[in-house]
PDB file of C-alpha atoms in Angstrom:
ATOM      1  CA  UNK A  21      27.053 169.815  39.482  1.00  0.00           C
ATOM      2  CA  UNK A  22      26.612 172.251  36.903  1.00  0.00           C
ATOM      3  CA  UNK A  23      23.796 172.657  34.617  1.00  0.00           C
ATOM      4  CA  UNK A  24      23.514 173.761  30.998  1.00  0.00           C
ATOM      5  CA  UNK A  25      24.945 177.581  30.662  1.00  0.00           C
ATOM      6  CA  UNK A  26      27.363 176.522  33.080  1.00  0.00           C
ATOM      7  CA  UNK A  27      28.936 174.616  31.770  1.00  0.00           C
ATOM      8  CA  UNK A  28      32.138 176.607  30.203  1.00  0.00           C
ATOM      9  CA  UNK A  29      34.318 173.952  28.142  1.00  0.00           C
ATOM     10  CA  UNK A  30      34.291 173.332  24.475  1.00  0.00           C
ATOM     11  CA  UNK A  31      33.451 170.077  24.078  1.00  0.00           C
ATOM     12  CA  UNK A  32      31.675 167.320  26.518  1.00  0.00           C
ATOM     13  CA  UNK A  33      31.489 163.920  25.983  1.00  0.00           C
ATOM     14  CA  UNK A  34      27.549 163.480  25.902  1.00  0.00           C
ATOM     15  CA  UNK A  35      25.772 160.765  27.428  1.00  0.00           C
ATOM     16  CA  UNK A  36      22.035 160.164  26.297  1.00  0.00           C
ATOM     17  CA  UNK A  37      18.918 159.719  28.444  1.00  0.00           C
ATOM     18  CA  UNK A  38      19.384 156.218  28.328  1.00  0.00           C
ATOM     19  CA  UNK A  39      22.864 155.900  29.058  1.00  0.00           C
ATOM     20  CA  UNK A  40      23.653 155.377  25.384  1.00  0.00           C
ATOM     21  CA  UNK A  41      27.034 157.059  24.423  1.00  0.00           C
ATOM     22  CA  UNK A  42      26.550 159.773  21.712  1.00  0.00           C
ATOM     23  CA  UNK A  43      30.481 160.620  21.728  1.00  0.00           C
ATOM     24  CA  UNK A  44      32.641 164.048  21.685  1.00  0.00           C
ATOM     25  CA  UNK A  45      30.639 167.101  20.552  1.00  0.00           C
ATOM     26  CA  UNK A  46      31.009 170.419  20.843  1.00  0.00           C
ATOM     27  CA  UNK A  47      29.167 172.555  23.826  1.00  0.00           C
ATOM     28  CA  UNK A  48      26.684 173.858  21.638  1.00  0.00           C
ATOM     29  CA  UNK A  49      25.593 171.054  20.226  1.00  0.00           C
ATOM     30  CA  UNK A  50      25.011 169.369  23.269  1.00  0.00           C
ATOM     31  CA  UNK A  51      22.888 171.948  24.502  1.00  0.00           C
ATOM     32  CA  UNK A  52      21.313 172.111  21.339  1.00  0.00           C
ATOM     33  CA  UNK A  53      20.401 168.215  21.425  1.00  0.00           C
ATOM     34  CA  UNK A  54      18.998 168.999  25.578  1.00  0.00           C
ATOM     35  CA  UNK A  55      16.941 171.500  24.244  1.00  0.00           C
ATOM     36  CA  UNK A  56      15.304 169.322  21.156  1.00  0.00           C
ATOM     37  CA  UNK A  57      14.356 167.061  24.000  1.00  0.00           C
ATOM     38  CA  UNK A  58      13.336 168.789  26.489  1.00  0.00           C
ATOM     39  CA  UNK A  59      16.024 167.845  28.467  1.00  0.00           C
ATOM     40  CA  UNK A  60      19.005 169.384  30.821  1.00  0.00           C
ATOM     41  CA  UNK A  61      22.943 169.416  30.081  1.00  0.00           C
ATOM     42  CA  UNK A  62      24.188 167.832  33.340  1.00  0.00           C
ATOM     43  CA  UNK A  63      27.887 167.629  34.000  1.00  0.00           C
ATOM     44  CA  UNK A  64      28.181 164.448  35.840  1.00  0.00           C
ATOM     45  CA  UNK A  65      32.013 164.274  35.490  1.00  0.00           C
ATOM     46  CA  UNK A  66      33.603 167.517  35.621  1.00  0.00           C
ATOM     47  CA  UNK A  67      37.425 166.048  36.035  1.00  0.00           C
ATOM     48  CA  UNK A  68      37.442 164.051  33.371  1.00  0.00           C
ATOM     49  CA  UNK A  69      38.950 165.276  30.017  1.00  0.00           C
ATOM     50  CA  UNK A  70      36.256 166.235  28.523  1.00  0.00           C
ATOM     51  CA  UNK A  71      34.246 166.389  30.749  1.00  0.00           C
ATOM     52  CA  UNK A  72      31.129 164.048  30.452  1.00  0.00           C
ATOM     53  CA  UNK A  73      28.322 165.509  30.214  1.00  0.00           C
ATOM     54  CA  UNK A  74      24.559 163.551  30.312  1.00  0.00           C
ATOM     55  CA  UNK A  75      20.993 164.450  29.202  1.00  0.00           C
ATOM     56  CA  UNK A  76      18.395 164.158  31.698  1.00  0.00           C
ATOM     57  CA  UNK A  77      15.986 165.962  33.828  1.00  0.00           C
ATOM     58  CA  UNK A  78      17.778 167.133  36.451  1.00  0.00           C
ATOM     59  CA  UNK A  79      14.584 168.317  38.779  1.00  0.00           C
ATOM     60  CA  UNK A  80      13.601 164.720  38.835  1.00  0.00           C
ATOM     61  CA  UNK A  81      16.999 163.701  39.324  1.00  0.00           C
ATOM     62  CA  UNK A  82      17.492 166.034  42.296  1.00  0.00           C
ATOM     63  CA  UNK A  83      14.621 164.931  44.252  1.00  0.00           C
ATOM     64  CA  UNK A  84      15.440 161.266  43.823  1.00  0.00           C
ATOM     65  CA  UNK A  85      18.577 161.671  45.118  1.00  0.00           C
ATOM     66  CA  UNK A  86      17.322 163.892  47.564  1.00  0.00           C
ATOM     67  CA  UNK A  87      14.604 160.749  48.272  1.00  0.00           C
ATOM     68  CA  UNK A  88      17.371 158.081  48.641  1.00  0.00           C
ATOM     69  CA  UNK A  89      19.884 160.067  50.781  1.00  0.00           C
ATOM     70  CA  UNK A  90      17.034 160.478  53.573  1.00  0.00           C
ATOM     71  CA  UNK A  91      15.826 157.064  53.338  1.00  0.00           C
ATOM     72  CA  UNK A  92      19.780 156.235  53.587  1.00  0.00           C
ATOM     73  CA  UNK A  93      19.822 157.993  57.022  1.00  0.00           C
ATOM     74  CA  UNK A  94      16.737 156.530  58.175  1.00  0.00           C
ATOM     75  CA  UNK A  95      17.991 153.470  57.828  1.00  0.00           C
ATOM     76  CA  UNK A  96      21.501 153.879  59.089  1.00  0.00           C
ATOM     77  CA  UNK A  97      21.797 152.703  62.977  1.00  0.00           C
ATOM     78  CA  UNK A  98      24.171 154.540  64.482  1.00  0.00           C
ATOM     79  CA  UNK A  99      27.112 152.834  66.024  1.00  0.00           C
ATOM     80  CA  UNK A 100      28.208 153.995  69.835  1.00  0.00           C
ATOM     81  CA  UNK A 101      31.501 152.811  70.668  1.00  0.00           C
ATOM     82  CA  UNK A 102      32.116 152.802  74.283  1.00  0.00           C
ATOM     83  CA  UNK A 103      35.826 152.690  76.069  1.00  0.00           C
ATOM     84  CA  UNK A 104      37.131 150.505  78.823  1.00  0.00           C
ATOM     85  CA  UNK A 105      40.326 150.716  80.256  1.00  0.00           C
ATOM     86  CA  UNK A 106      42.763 148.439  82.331  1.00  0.00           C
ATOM     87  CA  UNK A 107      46.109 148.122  83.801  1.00  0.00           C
ATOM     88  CA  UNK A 108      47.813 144.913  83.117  1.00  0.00           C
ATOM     89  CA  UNK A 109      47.998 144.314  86.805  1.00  0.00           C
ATOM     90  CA  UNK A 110      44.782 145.031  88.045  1.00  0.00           C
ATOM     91  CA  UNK A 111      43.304 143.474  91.536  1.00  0.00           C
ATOM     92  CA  UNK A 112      40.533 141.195  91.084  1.00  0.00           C
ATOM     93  CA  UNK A 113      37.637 143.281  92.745  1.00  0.00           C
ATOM     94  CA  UNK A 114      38.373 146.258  90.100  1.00  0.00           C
ATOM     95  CA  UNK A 115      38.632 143.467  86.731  1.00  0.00           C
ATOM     96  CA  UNK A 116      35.124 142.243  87.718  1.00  0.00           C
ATOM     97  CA  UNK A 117      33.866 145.926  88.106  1.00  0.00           C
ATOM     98  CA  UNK A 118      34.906 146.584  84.822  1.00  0.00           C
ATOM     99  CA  UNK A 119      33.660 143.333  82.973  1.00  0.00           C
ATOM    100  CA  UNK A 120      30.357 144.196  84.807  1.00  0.00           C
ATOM    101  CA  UNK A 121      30.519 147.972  82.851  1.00  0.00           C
ATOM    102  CA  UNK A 122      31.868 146.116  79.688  1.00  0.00           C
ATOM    103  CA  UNK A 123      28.746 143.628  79.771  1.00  0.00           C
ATOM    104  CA  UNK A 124      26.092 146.469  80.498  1.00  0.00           C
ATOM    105  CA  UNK A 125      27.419 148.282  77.076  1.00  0.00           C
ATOM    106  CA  UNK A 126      27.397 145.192  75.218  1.00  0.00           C
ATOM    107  CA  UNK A 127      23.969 144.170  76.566  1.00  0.00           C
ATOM    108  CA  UNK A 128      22.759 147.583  75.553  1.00  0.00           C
ATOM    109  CA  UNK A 129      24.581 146.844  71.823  1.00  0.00           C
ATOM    110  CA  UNK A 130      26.966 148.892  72.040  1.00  0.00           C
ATOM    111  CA  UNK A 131      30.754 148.162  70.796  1.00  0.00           C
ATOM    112  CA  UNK A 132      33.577 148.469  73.070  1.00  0.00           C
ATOM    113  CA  UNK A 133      36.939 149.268  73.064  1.00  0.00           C
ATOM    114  CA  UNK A 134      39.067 147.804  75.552  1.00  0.00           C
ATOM    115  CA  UNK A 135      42.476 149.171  76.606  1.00  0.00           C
ATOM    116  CA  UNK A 136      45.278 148.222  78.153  1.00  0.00           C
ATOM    117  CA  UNK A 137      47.339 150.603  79.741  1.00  0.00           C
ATOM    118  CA  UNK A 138      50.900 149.814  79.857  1.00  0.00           C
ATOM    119  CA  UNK A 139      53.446 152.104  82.393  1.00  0.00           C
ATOM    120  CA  UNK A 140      57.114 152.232  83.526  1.00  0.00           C
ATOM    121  CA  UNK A 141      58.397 148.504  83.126  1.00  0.00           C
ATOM    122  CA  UNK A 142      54.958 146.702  81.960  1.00  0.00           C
ATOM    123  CA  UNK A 143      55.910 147.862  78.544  1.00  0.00           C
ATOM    124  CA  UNK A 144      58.478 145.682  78.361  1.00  0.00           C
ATOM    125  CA  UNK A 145      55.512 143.061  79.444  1.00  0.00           C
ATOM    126  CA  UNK A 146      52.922 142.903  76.746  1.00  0.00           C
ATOM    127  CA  UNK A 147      51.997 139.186  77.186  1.00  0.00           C
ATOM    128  CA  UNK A 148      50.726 140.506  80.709  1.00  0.00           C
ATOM    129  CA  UNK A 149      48.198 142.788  78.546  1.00  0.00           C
ATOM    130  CA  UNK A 150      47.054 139.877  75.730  1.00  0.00           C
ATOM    131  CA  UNK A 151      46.735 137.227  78.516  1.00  0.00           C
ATOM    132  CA  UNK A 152      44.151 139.452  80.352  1.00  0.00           C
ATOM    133  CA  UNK A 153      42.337 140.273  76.599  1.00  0.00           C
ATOM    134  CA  UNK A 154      42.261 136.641  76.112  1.00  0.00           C
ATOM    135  CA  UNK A 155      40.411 136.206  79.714  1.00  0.00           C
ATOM    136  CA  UNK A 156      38.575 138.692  79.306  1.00  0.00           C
ATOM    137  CA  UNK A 157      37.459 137.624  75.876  1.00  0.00           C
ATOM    138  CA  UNK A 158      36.607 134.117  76.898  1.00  0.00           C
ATOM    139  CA  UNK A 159      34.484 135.569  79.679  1.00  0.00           C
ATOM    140  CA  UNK A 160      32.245 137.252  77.372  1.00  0.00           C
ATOM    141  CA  UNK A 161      32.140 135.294  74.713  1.00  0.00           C
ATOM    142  CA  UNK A 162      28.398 134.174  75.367  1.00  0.00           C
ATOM    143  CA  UNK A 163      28.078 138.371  74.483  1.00  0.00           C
ATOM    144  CA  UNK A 164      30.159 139.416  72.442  1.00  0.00           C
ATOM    145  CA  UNK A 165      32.640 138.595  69.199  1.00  0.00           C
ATOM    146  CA  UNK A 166      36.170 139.922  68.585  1.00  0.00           C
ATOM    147  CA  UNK A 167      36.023 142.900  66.143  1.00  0.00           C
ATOM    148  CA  UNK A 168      39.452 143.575  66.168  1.00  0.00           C
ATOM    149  CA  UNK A 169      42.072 141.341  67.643  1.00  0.00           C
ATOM    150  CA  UNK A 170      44.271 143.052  70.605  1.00  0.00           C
ATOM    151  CA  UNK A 171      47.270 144.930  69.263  1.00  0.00           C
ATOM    152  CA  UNK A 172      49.798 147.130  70.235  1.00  0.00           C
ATOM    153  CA  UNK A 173      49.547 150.747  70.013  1.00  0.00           C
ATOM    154  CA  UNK A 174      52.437 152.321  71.451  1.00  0.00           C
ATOM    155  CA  UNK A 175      52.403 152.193  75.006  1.00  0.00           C
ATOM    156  CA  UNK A 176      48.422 150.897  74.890  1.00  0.00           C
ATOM    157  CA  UNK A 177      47.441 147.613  73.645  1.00  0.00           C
ATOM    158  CA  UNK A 178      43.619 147.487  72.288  1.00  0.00           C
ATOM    159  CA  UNK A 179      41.453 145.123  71.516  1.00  0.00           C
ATOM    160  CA  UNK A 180      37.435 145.900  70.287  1.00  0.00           C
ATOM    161  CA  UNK A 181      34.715 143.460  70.798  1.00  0.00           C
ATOM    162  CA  UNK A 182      31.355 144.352  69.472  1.00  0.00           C
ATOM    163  CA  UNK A 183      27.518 142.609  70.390  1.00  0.00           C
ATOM    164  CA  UNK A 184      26.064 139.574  69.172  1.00  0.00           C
ATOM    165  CA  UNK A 185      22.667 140.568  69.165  1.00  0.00           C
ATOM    166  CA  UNK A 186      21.666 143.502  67.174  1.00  0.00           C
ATOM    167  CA  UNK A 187      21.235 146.779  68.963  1.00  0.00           C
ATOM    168  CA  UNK A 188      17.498 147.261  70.337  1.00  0.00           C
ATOM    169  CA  UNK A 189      16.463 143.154  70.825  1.00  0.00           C
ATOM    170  CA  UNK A 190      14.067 142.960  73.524  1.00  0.00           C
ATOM    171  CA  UNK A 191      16.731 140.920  75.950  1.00  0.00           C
ATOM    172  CA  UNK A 192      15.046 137.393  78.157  1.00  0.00           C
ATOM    173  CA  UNK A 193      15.584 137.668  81.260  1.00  0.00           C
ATOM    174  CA  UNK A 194      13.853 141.274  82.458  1.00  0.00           C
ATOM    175  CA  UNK A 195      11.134 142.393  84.494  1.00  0.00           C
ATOM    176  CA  UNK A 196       8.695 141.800  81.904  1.00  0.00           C
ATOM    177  CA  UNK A 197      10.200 138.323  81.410  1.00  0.00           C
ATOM    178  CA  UNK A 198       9.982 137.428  85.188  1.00  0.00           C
ATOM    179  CA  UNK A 199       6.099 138.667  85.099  1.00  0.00           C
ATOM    180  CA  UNK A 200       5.658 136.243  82.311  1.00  0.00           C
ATOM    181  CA  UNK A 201       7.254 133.589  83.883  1.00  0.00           C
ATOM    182  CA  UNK A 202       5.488 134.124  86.619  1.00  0.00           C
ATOM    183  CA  UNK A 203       1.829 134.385  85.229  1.00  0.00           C
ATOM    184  CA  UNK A 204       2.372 131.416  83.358  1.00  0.00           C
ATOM    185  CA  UNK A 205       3.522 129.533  86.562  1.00  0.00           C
ATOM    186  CA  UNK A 206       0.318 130.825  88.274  1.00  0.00           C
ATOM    187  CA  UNK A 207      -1.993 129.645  85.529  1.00  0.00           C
ATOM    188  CA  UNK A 208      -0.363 126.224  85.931  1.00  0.00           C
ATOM    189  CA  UNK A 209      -0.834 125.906  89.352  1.00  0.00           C
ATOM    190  CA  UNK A 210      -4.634 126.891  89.156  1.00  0.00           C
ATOM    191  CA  UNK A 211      -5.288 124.184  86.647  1.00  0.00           C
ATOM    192  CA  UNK A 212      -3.699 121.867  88.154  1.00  0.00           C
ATOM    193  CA  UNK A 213      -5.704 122.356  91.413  1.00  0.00           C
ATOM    194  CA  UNK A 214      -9.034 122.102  89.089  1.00  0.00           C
ATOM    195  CA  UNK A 215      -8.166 119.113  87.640  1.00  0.00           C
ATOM    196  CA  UNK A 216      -7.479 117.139  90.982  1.00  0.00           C
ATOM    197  CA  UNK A 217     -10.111 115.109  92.527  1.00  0.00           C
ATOM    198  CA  UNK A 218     -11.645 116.443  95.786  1.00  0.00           C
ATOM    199  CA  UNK A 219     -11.012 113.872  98.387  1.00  0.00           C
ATOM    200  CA  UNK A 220     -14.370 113.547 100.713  1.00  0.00           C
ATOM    201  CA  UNK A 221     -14.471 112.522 104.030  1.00  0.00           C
ATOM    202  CA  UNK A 222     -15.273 109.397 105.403  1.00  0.00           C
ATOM    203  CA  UNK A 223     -18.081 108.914 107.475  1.00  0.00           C
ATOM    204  CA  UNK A 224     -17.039 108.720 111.182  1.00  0.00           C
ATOM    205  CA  UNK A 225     -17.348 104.919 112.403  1.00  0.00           C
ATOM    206  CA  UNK A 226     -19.032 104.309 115.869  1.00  0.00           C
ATOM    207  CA  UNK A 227     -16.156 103.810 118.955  1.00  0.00           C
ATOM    208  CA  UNK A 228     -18.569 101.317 120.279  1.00  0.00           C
ATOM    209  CA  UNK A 229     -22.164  99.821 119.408  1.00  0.00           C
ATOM    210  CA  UNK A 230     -24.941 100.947 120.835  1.00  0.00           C
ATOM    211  CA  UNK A 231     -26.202  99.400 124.076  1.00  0.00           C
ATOM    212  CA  UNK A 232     -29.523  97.106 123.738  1.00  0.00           C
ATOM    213  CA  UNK A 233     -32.362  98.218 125.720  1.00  0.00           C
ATOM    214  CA  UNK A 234     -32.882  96.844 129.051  1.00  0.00           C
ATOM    215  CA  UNK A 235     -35.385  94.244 129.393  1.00  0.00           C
ATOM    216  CA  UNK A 236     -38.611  95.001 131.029  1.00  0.00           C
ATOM    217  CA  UNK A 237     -39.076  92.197 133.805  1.00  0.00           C
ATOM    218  CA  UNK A 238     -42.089  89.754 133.409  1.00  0.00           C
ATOM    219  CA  UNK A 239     -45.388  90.662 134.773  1.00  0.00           C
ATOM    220  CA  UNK A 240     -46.872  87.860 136.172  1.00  0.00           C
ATOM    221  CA  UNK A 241     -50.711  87.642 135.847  1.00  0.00           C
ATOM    222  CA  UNK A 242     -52.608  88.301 138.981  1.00  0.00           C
ATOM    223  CA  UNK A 243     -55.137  84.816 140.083  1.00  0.00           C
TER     224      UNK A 243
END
């Protein structure tokens, strides 16, 4: 942007503090008017003809901008696209490797392009390609939407999905998960063992009742 003296064309159209349109004047005045208000000549369309011009204070206005641009970059999450790619006739073992990789980047949030590779005579093929998208797609589904639908691009055919959850969700499911799980389980357990009743023993019954004493034989008295 240029500022006041540096501006070098005749006439502006001037904008006031305010946004209010003052019209066409000359260069001078304009700078004349900045200067009665304390104000600079900022050239905030230089390709227009004339160029418009607008009072303000352009140290304030520099370090708001400055203000919003870093709070704009703070706030910006930055998007990693990863790449996976296929042939049209791959084996089984390898299309479950590569689902595995294309679930670990998604699970992580990351996007992913997928790509099918076409060679020789599978060109002439491409249903081969957009049936094994459209698997593919289904498989993930519970992870994943379609960004951009599968397409050809020359001898390639791509299709991008990106996550469903937000990049940086704590995900169910991990170690810290399982320890929950499992500490709640335990608690459980030891409360239920508090509340039930302690069974007590009954006393042991006799196998066979006690033999009577033996009788002590008569004493006759002596005449």
């Amino acid at each position: 942007m240029r500022v006041n003296d540096q501006i070098r064309t005749k006439e502006v159209r001037l904008v006031g503090p305010q946004g209010e349109q003052v019209g066409i004047v000359s260069i001078d005045k304009a700078l004349q008017l900045a200067a009665d208000v304390d104000l600079d000549l900022v050239e905030v369309a230089p390709t227009a003809r004339p160029p418009v011009c607008k009072l303000m204070d352009y140290g304030k206005y520099k370090y708001e901008s400055a203000q919003k641009a870093r709070a704009s970059r703070r706030n910006q999450q930055q998007t990693v696209i990863k790449e996976m790619k296929l042939r049209p006739k791959i084996d089984k073992h390898d299309y479950e490797t590569k689902k595995g990789h294309i679930v670990r980047f998604l699970t992580a949030g990351d996007k992913v392009k997928i790509t099918i590779m076409f060679r020789g005579r599978e060109q002439s093929r491409p249903e081969l390609g957009r049936r094994l998208l459209d698997k593919l797609a289904e498989e993930i589904s519970d992870l994943a939407v379609i960004e951009s639908a599968a397409k050809q691009d020359g001898r390639n055919m791509i299709m991008v999905v990106a996550p469903i959850r937000p990049k940086g969700e704590i995900k169910s499911g991990g170690r810290k998960g399982r320890d929950r799980d499992e500490a709640g389980e335990s608690a459980e357990t030891a409360e239920t063992a508090e509340a039930a009743p302690v069974e007590q023993a009954e006393p042991a019954q006799a196998d066979a009742p006690a033999e009577a004493p033996a009788e002590k034989p008569d004493e006759t008295p002596e005449s």
